Amino acid sequence: LLFAGSLTACLLAGCAKEVVLDVDKLAEELRNTVAFTDDITKIDDSGMSMLYKELDTSKVEKSAVYASSGASTEEIGVFEAKTKDDVQAVKDAVQKRIDAQIEGYSDYGPDQVPRLNDVVLETAGKYVIFVASDHNDQAKTVIEKYTK
């Protein structure tokens, strides 16, 4: 009976393991493990702000972004929101980036659009993880290693 009460208290209090990620390490491992067709490089904070125009950087604690030179839509974005309440706003900004890419590449490079229609976009705790590649299975395997 005592165990049942403890279990109930744990469930009500939310005793799930809190996810803590090293944003740079996850992004780098995604870069080194997932097979990309283009050479994607790390983008600095000012470049990240240009790519993610809708992202309110006051809601981001840390980020790591890798992107192509523009020849492809391959990209990695790992974001740590300042609070759990900021996660949805960060995810929405990433989705707006994806939508803008779809619109931009529809005429310029329509062969890139299918990749954007099937991205990996996940949240775990205070983190938003985005990968645009042709190898979502590889990306998901790496992400699960960090989030499970």
JSON list of N, CA, C and O in Angstrom, two decimals, residues 95-147:
[
{"chain": "A", "resi": 95, "resn": "GLN", "atom": "N", "xyz": [9.33, 25.92, -37.42]},
{"chain": "A", "resi": 95, "resn": "GLN", "atom": "CA", "xyz": [8.35, 25.54, -38.44]},
{"chain": "A", "resi": 95, "resn": "GLN", "atom": "C", "xyz": [8.19, 26.66, -39.48]},
{"chain": "A", "resi": 95, "resn": "GLN", "atom": "O", "xyz": [8.06, 26.39, -40.67]},
{"chain": "A", "resi": 96, "resn": "LYS", "atom": "N", "xyz": [8.23, 27.91, -39.04]},
{"chain": "A", "resi": 96, "resn": "LYS", "atom": "CA", "xyz": [8.13, 29.03, -39.98]},
{"chain": "A", "resi": 96, "resn": "LYS", "atom": "C", "xyz": [9.35, 29.06, -40.90]},
{"chain": "A", "resi": 96, "resn": "LYS", "atom": "O", "xyz": [9.23, 29.40, -42.08]},
{"chain": "A", "resi": 97, "resn": "ARG", "atom": "N", "xyz": [10.51, 28.70, -40.39]},
{"chain": "A", "resi": 97, "resn": "ARG", "atom": "CA", "xyz": [11.71, 28.59, -41.23]},
{"chain": "A", "resi": 97, "resn": "ARG", "atom": "C", "xyz": [11.51, 27.51, -42.29]},
{"chain": "A", "resi": 97, "resn": "ARG", "atom": "O", "xyz": [11.82, 27.71, -43.47]},
{"chain": "A", "resi": 98, "resn": "ILE", "atom": "N", "xyz": [10.99, 26.37, -41.87]},
{"chain": "A", "resi": 98, "resn": "ILE", "atom": "CA", "xyz": [10.73, 25.27, -42.81]},
{"chain": "A", "resi": 98, "resn": "ILE", "atom": "C", "xyz": [9.74, 25.72, -43.88]},
{"chain": "A", "resi": 98, "resn": "ILE", "atom": "O", "xyz": [9.96, 25.50, -45.07]},
{"chain": "A", "resi": 99, "resn": "ASP", "atom": "N", "xyz": [8.66, 26.36, -43.45]},
{"chain": "A", "resi": 99, "resn": "ASP", "atom": "CA", "xyz": [7.63, 26.84, -44.39]},
{"chain": "A", "resi": 99, "resn": "ASP", "atom": "C", "xyz": [8.22, 27.85, -45.39]},
{"chain": "A", "resi": 99, "resn": "ASP", "atom": "O", "xyz": [7.91, 27.80, -46.58]},
{"chain": "A", "resi": 100, "resn": "ALA", "atom": "N", "xyz": [9.08, 28.74, -44.90]},
{"chain": "A", "resi": 100, "resn": "ALA", "atom": "CA", "xyz": [9.71, 29.73, -45.78]},
{"chain": "A", "resi": 100, "resn": "ALA", "atom": "C", "xyz": [10.64, 29.04, -46.78]},
{"chain": "A", "resi": 100, "resn": "ALA", "atom": "O", "xyz": [10.70, 29.43, -47.96]},
{"chain": "A", "resi": 101, "resn": "GLN", "atom": "N", "xyz": [11.34, 28.01, -46.33]},
{"chain": "A", "resi": 101, "resn": "GLN", "atom": "CA", "xyz": [12.21, 27.26, -47.23]},
{"chain": "A", "resi": 101, "resn": "GLN", "atom": "C", "xyz": [11.39, 26.55, -48.31]},
{"chain": "A", "resi": 101, "resn": "GLN", "atom": "O", "xyz": [11.78, 26.54, -49.48]},
{"chain": "A", "resi": 102, "resn": "ILE", "atom": "N", "xyz": [10.27, 25.96, -47.93]},
{"chain": "A", "resi": 102, "resn": "ILE", "atom": "CA", "xyz": [9.40, 25.29, -48.91]},
{"chain": "A", "resi": 102, "resn": "ILE", "atom": "C", "xyz": [8.95, 26.30, -49.96]},
{"chain": "A", "resi": 102, "resn": "ILE", "atom": "O", "xyz": [9.02, 26.03, -51.17]},
{"chain": "A", "resi": 103, "resn": "GLU", "atom": "N", "xyz": [8.52, 27.45, -49.51]},
{"chain": "A", "resi": 103, "resn": "GLU", "atom": "CA", "xyz": [8.06, 28.49, -50.44]},
{"chain": "A", "resi": 103, "resn": "GLU", "atom": "C", "xyz": [9.20, 28.94, -51.36]},
{"chain": "A", "resi": 103, "resn": "GLU", "atom": "O", "xyz": [9.03, 29.07, -52.56]},
{"chain": "A", "resi": 104, "resn": "GLY", "atom": "N", "xyz": [10.37, 29.17, -50.78]},
{"chain": "A", "resi": 104, "resn": "GLY", "atom": "CA", "xyz": [11.51, 29.66, -51.55]},
{"chain": "A", "resi": 104, "resn": "GLY", "atom": "C", "xyz": [12.04, 28.65, -52.56]},
{"chain": "A", "resi": 104, "resn": "GLY", "atom": "O", "xyz": [12.44, 29.02, -53.66]},
{"chain": "A", "resi": 105, "resn": "TYR", "atom": "N", "xyz": [12.04, 27.38, -52.18]},
{"chain": "A", "resi": 105, "resn": "TYR", "atom": "CA", "xyz": [12.58, 26.36, -53.06]},
{"chain": "A", "resi": 105, "resn": "TYR", "atom": "C", "xyz": [11.56, 25.80, -54.04]},
{"chain": "A", "resi": 105, "resn": "TYR", "atom": "O", "xyz": [11.93, 25.07, -54.95]},
{"chain": "A", "resi": 106, "resn": "SER", "atom": "N", "xyz": [10.29, 26.12, -53.87]},
{"chain": "A", "resi": 106, "resn": "SER", "atom": "CA", "xyz": [9.26, 25.59, -54.78]},
{"chain": "A", "resi": 106, "resn": "SER", "atom": "C", "xyz": [9.56, 25.94, -56.23]},
{"chain": "A", "resi": 106, "resn": "SER", "atom": "O", "xyz": [9.34, 25.13, -57.13]},
{"chain": "A", "resi": 107, "resn": "ASP", "atom": "N", "xyz": [10.08, 27.15, -56.47]},
{"chain": "A", "resi": 107, "resn": "ASP", "atom": "CA", "xyz": [10.45, 27.55, -57.82]},
{"chain": "A", "resi": 107, "resn": "ASP", "atom": "C", "xyz": [11.95, 27.35, -58.07]},
{"chain": "A", "resi": 107, "resn": "ASP", "atom": "O", "xyz": [12.36, 26.87, -59.11]},
{"chain": "A", "resi": 108, "resn": "TYR", "atom": "N", "xyz": [12.74, 27.73, -57.09]},
{"chain": "A", "resi": 108, "resn": "TYR", "atom": "CA", "xyz": [14.20, 27.76, -57.23]},
{"chain": "A", "resi": 108, "resn": "TYR", "atom": "C", "xyz": [14.80, 26.35, -57.33]},
{"chain": "A", "resi": 108, "resn": "TYR", "atom": "O", "xyz": [15.67, 26.10, -58.15]},
{"chain": "A", "resi": 109, "resn": "GLY", "atom": "N", "xyz": [14.33, 25.44, -56.48]},
{"chain": "A", "resi": 109, "resn": "GLY", "atom": "CA", "xyz": [14.87, 24.07, -56.46]},
{"chain": "A", "resi": 109, "resn": "GLY", "atom": "C", "xyz": [13.81, 23.10, -56.01]},
{"chain": "A", "resi": 109, "resn": "GLY", "atom": "O", "xyz": [13.87, 22.59, -54.90]},
{"chain": "A", "resi": 110, "resn": "PRO", "atom": "N", "xyz": [12.82, 22.83, -56.84]},
{"chain": "A", "resi": 110, "resn": "PRO", "atom": "CA", "xyz": [11.70, 21.98, -56.43]},
{"chain": "A", "resi": 110, "resn": "PRO", "atom": "C", "xyz": [12.11, 20.57, -56.00]},
{"chain": "A", "resi": 110, "resn": "PRO", "atom": "O", "xyz": [11.39, 19.94, -55.23]},
{"chain": "A", "resi": 111, "resn": "ASP", "atom": "N", "xyz": [13.28, 20.12, -56.44]},
{"chain": "A", "resi": 111, "resn": "ASP", "atom": "CA", "xyz": [13.76, 18.81, -56.01]},
{"chain": "A", "resi": 111, "resn": "ASP", "atom": "C", "xyz": [14.11, 18.78, -54.52]},
{"chain": "A", "resi": 111, "resn": "ASP", "atom": "O", "xyz": [14.25, 17.71, -53.93]},
{"chain": "A", "resi": 112, "resn": "GLN", "atom": "N", "xyz": [14.26, 19.95, -53.89]},
{"chain": "A", "resi": 112, "resn": "GLN", "atom": "CA", "xyz": [14.59, 20.05, -52.47]},
{"chain": "A", "resi": 112, "resn": "GLN", "atom": "C", "xyz": [13.35, 20.01, -51.56]},
{"chain": "A", "resi": 112, "resn": "GLN", "atom": "O", "xyz": [13.46, 19.75, -50.37]},
{"chain": "A", "resi": 113, "resn": "VAL", "atom": "N", "xyz": [12.20, 20.28, -52.12]},
{"chain": "A", "resi": 113, "resn": "VAL", "atom": "CA", "xyz": [10.97, 20.42, -51.33]},
{"chain": "A", "resi": 113, "resn": "VAL", "atom": "C", "xyz": [10.55, 19.12, -50.63]},
{"chain": "A", "resi": 113, "resn": "VAL", "atom": "O", "xyz": [10.14, 19.17, -49.46]},
{"chain": "A", "resi": 114, "resn": "PRO", "atom": "N", "xyz": [10.65, 17.95, -51.26]},
{"chain": "A", "resi": 114, "resn": "PRO", "atom": "CA", "xyz": [10.25, 16.73, -50.54]},
{"chain": "A", "resi": 114, "resn": "PRO", "atom": "C", "xyz": [10.99, 16.54, -49.21]},
{"chain": "A", "resi": 114, "resn": "PRO", "atom": "O", "xyz": [10.41, 16.08, -48.22]},
{"chain": "A", "resi": 115, "resn": "ARG", "atom": "N", "xyz": [12.26, 16.91, -49.16]},
{"chain": "A", "resi": 115, "resn": "ARG", "atom": "CA", "xyz": [13.03, 16.81, -47.91]},
{"chain": "A", "resi": 115, "resn": "ARG", "atom": "C", "xyz": [12.41, 17.70, -46.83]},
{"chain": "A", "resi": 115, "resn": "ARG", "atom": "O", "xyz": [12.34, 17.34, -45.67]},
{"chain": "A", "resi": 116, "resn": "LEU", "atom": "N", "xyz": [11.94, 18.88, -47.24]},
{"chain": "A", "resi": 116, "resn": "LEU", "atom": "CA", "xyz": [11.35, 19.82, -46.29]},
{"chain": "A", "resi": 116, "resn": "LEU", "atom": "C", "xyz": [9.96, 19.39, -45.84]},
{"chain": "A", "resi": 116, "resn": "LEU", "atom": "O", "xyz": [9.49, 19.79, -44.78]},
{"chain": "A", "resi": 117, "resn": "ASN", "atom": "N", "xyz": [9.30, 18.59, -46.65]},
{"chain": "A", "resi": 117, "resn": "ASN", "atom": "CA", "xyz": [7.98, 18.09, -46.28]},
{"chain": "A", "resi": 117, "resn": "ASN", "atom": "C", "xyz": [8.07, 16.89, -45.34]},
{"chain": "A", "resi": 117, "resn": "ASN", "atom": "O", "xyz": [7.06, 16.41, -44.85]},
{"chain": "A", "resi": 118, "resn": "ASP", "atom": "N", "xyz": [9.30, 16.41, -45.09]},
{"chain": "A", "resi": 118, "resn": "ASP", "atom": "CA", "xyz": [9.49, 15.23, -44.25]},
{"chain": "A", "resi": 118, "resn": "ASP", "atom": "C", "xyz": [10.69, 15.42, -43.33]},
{"chain": "A", "resi": 118, "resn": "ASP", "atom": "O", "xyz": [11.61, 14.60, -43.32]},
{"chain": "A", "resi": 119, "resn": "VAL", "atom": "N", "xyz": [10.70, 16.50, -42.58]},
{"chain": "A", "resi": 119, "resn": "VAL", "atom": "CA", "xyz": [11.81, 16.79, -41.68]},
{"chain": "A", "resi": 119, "resn": "VAL", "atom": "C", "xyz": [11.63, 16.07, -40.34]},
{"chain": "A", "resi": 119, "resn": "VAL", "atom": "O", "xyz": [10.55, 15.59, -40.02]},
{"chain": "A", "resi": 120, "resn": "VAL", "atom": "N", "xyz": [12.70, 16.03, -39.57]},
{"chain": "A", "resi": 120, "resn": "VAL", "atom": "CA", "xyz": [12.62, 15.61, -38.18]},
{"chain": "A", "resi": 120, "resn": "VAL", "atom": "C", "xyz": [12.50, 16.90, -37.37]},
{"chain": "A", "resi": 120, "resn": "VAL", "atom": "O", "xyz": [13.37, 17.77, -37.46]},
{"chain": "A", "resi": 121, "resn": "LEU", "atom": "N", "xyz": [11.41, 17.04, -36.63]},
{"chain": "A", "resi": 121, "resn": "LEU", "atom": "CA", "xyz": [11.19, 18.20, -35.77]},
{"chain": "A", "resi": 121, "resn": "LEU", "atom": "C", "xyz": [10.60, 17.68, -34.48]},
{"chain": "A", "resi": 121, "resn": "LEU", "atom": "O", "xyz": [9.44, 17.29, -34.42]},
{"chain": "A", "resi": 122, "resn": "GLU", "atom": "N", "xyz": [11.44, 17.63, -33.44]},
{"chain": "A", "resi": 122, "resn": "GLU", "atom": "CA", "xyz": [11.05, 17.02, -32.17]},
{"chain": "A", "resi": 122, "resn": "GLU", "atom": "C", "xyz": [11.34, 17.97, -31.02]},
{"chain": "A", "resi": 122, "resn": "GLU", "atom": "O", "xyz": [12.21, 18.84, -31.11]},
{"chain": "A", "resi": 123, "resn": "THR", "atom": "N", "xyz": [10.62, 17.74, -29.93]},
{"chain": "A", "resi": 123, "resn": "THR", "atom": "CA", "xyz": [10.91, 18.44, -28.68]},
{"chain": "A", "resi": 123, "resn": "THR", "atom": "C", "xyz": [11.18, 17.40, -27.61]},
{"chain": "A", "resi": 123, "resn": "THR", "atom": "O", "xyz": [10.64, 16.30, -27.64]},
{"chain": "A", "resi": 124, "resn": "ALA", "atom": "N", "xyz": [12.05, 17.78, -26.69]},
{"chain": "A", "resi": 124, "resn": "ALA", "atom": "CA", "xyz": [12.36, 16.94, -25.53]},
{"chain": "A", "resi": 124, "resn": "ALA", "atom": "C", "xyz": [12.73, 17.89, -24.39]},
{"chain": "A", "resi": 124, "resn": "ALA", "atom": "O", "xyz": [13.72, 18.61, -24.50]},
{"chain": "A", "resi": 125, "resn": "GLY", "atom": "N", "xyz": [11.90, 17.92, -23.37]},
{"chain": "A", "resi": 125, "resn": "GLY", "atom": "CA", "xyz": [12.15, 18.86, -22.28]},
{"chain": "A", "resi": 125, "resn": "GLY", "atom": "C", "xyz": [12.15, 20.28, -22.80]},
{"chain": "A", "resi": 125, "resn": "GLY", "atom": "O", "xyz": [11.20, 20.72, -23.45]},
{"chain": "A", "resi": 126, "resn": "LYS", "atom": "N", "xyz": [13.25, 21.01, -22.57]},
{"chain": "A", "resi": 126, "resn": "LYS", "atom": "CA", "xyz": [13.37, 22.40, -23.03]},
{"chain": "A", "resi": 126, "resn": "LYS", "atom": "C", "xyz": [14.02, 22.52, -24.40]},
{"chain": "A", "resi": 126, "resn": "LYS", "atom": "O", "xyz": [14.43, 23.60, -24.81]},
{"chain": "A", "resi": 127, "resn": "TYR", "atom": "N", "xyz": [14.11, 21.42, -25.14]},
{"chain": "A", "resi": 127, "resn": "TYR", "atom": "CA", "xyz": [14.88, 21.40, -26.38]},
{"chain": "A", "resi": 127, "resn": "TYR", "atom": "C", "xyz": [13.99, 21.20, -27.60]},
{"chain": "A", "resi": 127, "resn": "TYR", "atom": "O", "xyz": [13.01, 20.47, -27.57]},
{"chain": "A", "resi": 128, "resn": "VAL", "atom": "N", "xyz": [14.39, 21.86, -28.69]},
{"chain": "A", "resi": 128, "resn": "VAL", "atom": "CA", "xyz": [13.77, 21.68, -29.99]},
{"chain": "A", "resi": 128, "resn": "VAL", "atom": "C", "xyz": [14.88, 21.23, -30.93]},
{"chain": "A", "resi": 128, "resn": "VAL", "atom": "O", "xyz": [15.94, 21.86, -31.00]},
{"chain": "A", "resi": 129, "resn": "ILE", "atom": "N", "xyz": [14.62, 20.11, -31.62]},
{"chain": "A", "resi": 129, "resn": "ILE", "atom": "CA", "xyz": [15.64, 19.50, -32.48]},
{"chain": "A", "resi": 129, "resn": "ILE", "atom": "C", "xyz": [15.05, 19.38, -33.89]},
{"chain": "A", "resi": 129, "resn": "ILE", "atom": "O", "xyz": [13.98, 18.80, -34.08]},
{"chain": "A", "resi": 130, "resn": "PHE", "atom": "N", "xyz": [15.78, 19.92, -34.86]},
{"chain": "A", "resi": 130, "resn": "PHE", "atom": "CA", "xyz": [15.32, 19.96, -36.24]},
{"chain": "A", "resi": 130, "resn": "PHE", "atom": "C", "xyz": [16.42, 19.43, -37.16]},
{"chain": "A", "resi": 130, "resn": "PHE", "atom": "O", "xyz": [17.57, 19.85, -37.05]},
{"chain": "A", "resi": 131, "resn": "VAL", "atom": "N", "xyz": [16.05, 18.50, -38.03]},
{"chain": "A", "resi": 131, "resn": "VAL", "atom": "CA", "xyz": [16.99, 17.99, -39.04]},
{"chain": "A", "resi": 131, "resn": "VAL", "atom": "C", "xyz": [16.26, 17.87, -40.36]},
{"chain": "A", "resi": 131, "resn": "VAL", "atom": "O", "xyz": [15.21, 17.23, -40.44]},
{"chain": "A", "resi": 132, "resn": "ALA", "atom": "N", "xyz": [16.82, 18.48, -41.39]},
{"chain": "A", "resi": 132, "resn": "ALA", "atom": "CA", "xyz": [16.35, 18.31, -42.76]},
{"chain": "A", "resi": 132, "resn": "ALA", "atom": "C", "xyz": [17.43, 17.54, -43.51]},
{"chain": "A", "resi": 132, "resn": "ALA", "atom": "O", "xyz": [18.52, 18.07, -43.75]},
{"chain": "A", "resi": 133, "resn": "SER", "atom": "N", "xyz": [17.14, 16.29, -43.79]},
{"chain": "A", "resi": 133, "resn": "SER", "atom": "CA", "xyz": [18.09, 15.43, -44.50]},
{"chain": "A", "resi": 133, "resn": "SER", "atom": "C", "xyz": [17.31, 14.37, -45.26]},
{"chain": "A", "resi": 133, "resn": "SER", "atom": "O", "xyz": [16.09, 14.28, -45.13]},
{"chain": "A", "resi": 134, "resn": "ASP", "atom": "N", "xyz": [18.02, 13.56, -46.00]},
{"chain": "A", "resi": 134, "resn": "ASP", "atom": "CA", "xyz": [17.38, 12.44, -46.68]},
{"chain": "A", "resi": 134, "resn": "ASP", "atom": "C", "xyz": [17.45, 11.16, -45.85]},
{"chain": "A", "resi": 134, "resn": "ASP", "atom": "O", "xyz": [17.08, 10.09, -46.33]},
{"chain": "A", "resi": 135, "resn": "HIS", "atom": "N", "xyz": [17.94, 11.29, -44.62]},
{"chain": "A", "resi": 135, "resn": "HIS", "atom": "CA", "xyz": [18.17, 10.11, -43.78]},
{"chain": "A", "resi": 135, "resn": "HIS", "atom": "C", "xyz": [17.60, 10.32, -42.37]},
{"chain": "A", "resi": 135, "resn": "HIS", "atom": "O", "xyz": [18.35, 10.36, -41.39]},
{"chain": "A", "resi": 136, "resn": "ASN", "atom": "N", "xyz": [16.29, 10.44, -42.30]},
{"chain": "A", "resi": 136, "resn": "ASN", "atom": "CA", "xyz": [15.64, 10.69, -41.02]},
{"chain": "A", "resi": 136, "resn": "ASN", "atom": "C", "xyz": [15.87, 9.57, -40.01]},
{"chain": "A", "resi": 136, "resn": "ASN", "atom": "O", "xyz": [15.95, 9.83, -38.81]},
{"chain": "A", "resi": 137, "resn": "ASP", "atom": "N", "xyz": [15.99, 8.33, -40.50]},
{"chain": "A", "resi": 137, "resn": "ASP", "atom": "CA", "xyz": [16.23, 7.22, -39.58]},
{"chain": "A", "resi": 137, "resn": "ASP", "atom": "C", "xyz": [17.55, 7.41, -38.84]},
{"chain": "A", "resi": 137, "resn": "ASP", "atom": "O", "xyz": [17.63, 7.19, -37.63]},
{"chain": "A", "resi": 138, "resn": "GLN", "atom": "N", "xyz": [18.58, 7.84, -39.55]},
{"chain": "A", "resi": 138, "resn": "GLN", "atom": "CA", "xyz": [19.88, 8.10, -38.91]},
{"chain": "A", "resi": 138, "resn": "GLN", "atom": "C", "xyz": [19.75, 9.23, -37.89]},
{"chain": "A", "resi": 138, "resn": "GLN", "atom": "O", "xyz": [20.29, 9.15, -36.78]},
{"chain": "A", "resi": 139, "resn": "ALA", "atom": "N", "xyz": [19.06, 10.29, -38.27]},
{"chain": "A", "resi": 139, "resn": "ALA", "atom": "CA", "xyz": [18.89, 11.43, -37.36]},
{"chain": "A", "resi": 139, "resn": "ALA", "atom": "C", "xyz": [18.14, 11.02, -36.11]},
{"chain": "A", "resi": 139, "resn": "ALA", "atom": "O", "xyz": [18.54, 11.36, -34.99]},
{"chain": "A", "resi": 140, "resn": "LYS", "atom": "N", "xyz": [17.06, 10.27, -36.27]},
{"chain": "A", "resi": 140, "resn": "LYS", "atom": "CA", "xyz": [16.25, 9.85, -35.12]},
{"chain": "A", "resi": 140, "resn": "LYS", "atom": "C", "xyz": [17.04, 8.95, -34.17]},
{"chain": "A", "resi": 140, "resn": "LYS", "atom": "O", "xyz": [16.91, 9.03, -32.96]},
{"chain": "A", "resi": 141, "resn": "THR", "atom": "N", "xyz": [17.91, 8.09, -34.73]},
{"chain": "A", "resi": 141, "resn": "THR", "atom": "CA", "xyz": [18.73, 7.22, -33.89]},
{"chain": "A", "resi": 141, "resn": "THR", "atom": "C", "xyz": [19.67, 8.05, -33.02]},
{"chain": "A", "resi": 141, "resn": "THR", "atom": "O", "xyz": [19.82, 7.78, -31.82]},
{"chain": "A", "resi": 142, "resn": "VAL", "atom": "N", "xyz": [20.29, 9.06, -33.61]},
{"chain": "A", "resi": 142, "resn": "VAL", "atom": "CA", "xyz": [21.20, 9.92, -32.84]},
{"chain": "A", "resi": 142, "resn": "VAL", "atom": "C", "xyz": [20.41, 10.69, -31.78]},
{"chain": "A", "resi": 142, "resn": "VAL", "atom": "O", "xyz": [20.82, 10.75, -30.61]},
{"chain": "A", "resi": 143, "resn": "ILE", "atom": "N", "xyz": [19.28, 11.25, -32.15]},
{"chain": "A", "resi": 143, "resn": "ILE", "atom": "CA", "xyz": [18.48, 12.03, -31.21]},
{"chain": "A", "resi": 143, "resn": "ILE", "atom": "C", "xyz": [18.02, 11.17, -30.04]},
{"chain": "A", "resi": 143, "resn": "ILE", "atom": "O", "xyz": [18.10, 11.60, -28.88]},
{"chain": "A", "resi": 144, "resn": "GLU", "atom": "N", "xyz": [17.58, 9.96, -30.31]},
{"chain": "A", "resi": 144, "resn": "GLU", "atom": "CA", "xyz": [17.11, 9.07, -29.24]},
{"chain": "A", "resi": 144, "resn": "GLU", "atom": "C", "xyz": [18.22, 8.76, -28.25]},
{"chain": "A", "resi": 144, "resn": "GLU", "atom": "O", "xyz": [17.97, 8.60, -27.06]},
{"chain": "A", "resi": 145, "resn": "LYS", "atom": "N", "xyz": [19.44, 8.67, -28.74]},
{"chain": "A", "resi": 145, "resn": "LYS", "atom": "CA", "xyz": [20.60, 8.41, -27.86]},
{"chain": "A", "resi": 145, "resn": "LYS", "atom": "C", "xyz": [20.72, 9.52, -26.80]},
{"chain": "A", "resi": 145, "resn": "LYS", "atom": "O", "xyz": [21.14, 9.26, -25.68]},
{"chain": "A", "resi": 146, "resn": "TYR", "atom": "N", "xyz": [20.33, 10.72, -27.16]},
{"chain": "A", "resi": 146, "resn": "TYR", "atom": "CA", "xyz": [20.46, 11.87, -26.25]},
{"chain": "A", "resi": 146, "resn": "TYR", "atom": "C", "xyz": [19.21, 12.12, -25.42]},
{"chain": "A", "resi": 146, "resn": "TYR", "atom": "O", "xyz": [19.29, 12.74, -24.37]},
{"chain": "A", "resi": 147, "resn": "THR", "atom": "N", "xyz": [18.06, 11.70, -25.93]},
{"chain": "A", "resi": 147, "resn": "THR", "atom": "CA", "xyz": [16.81, 12.09, -25.26]},
{"chain": "A", "resi": 147, "resn": "THR", "atom": "C", "xyz": [16.13, 10.98, -24.48]},
{"chain": "A", "resi": 147, "resn": "THR", "atom": "O", "xyz": [15.18, 11.24, -23.75]}
]
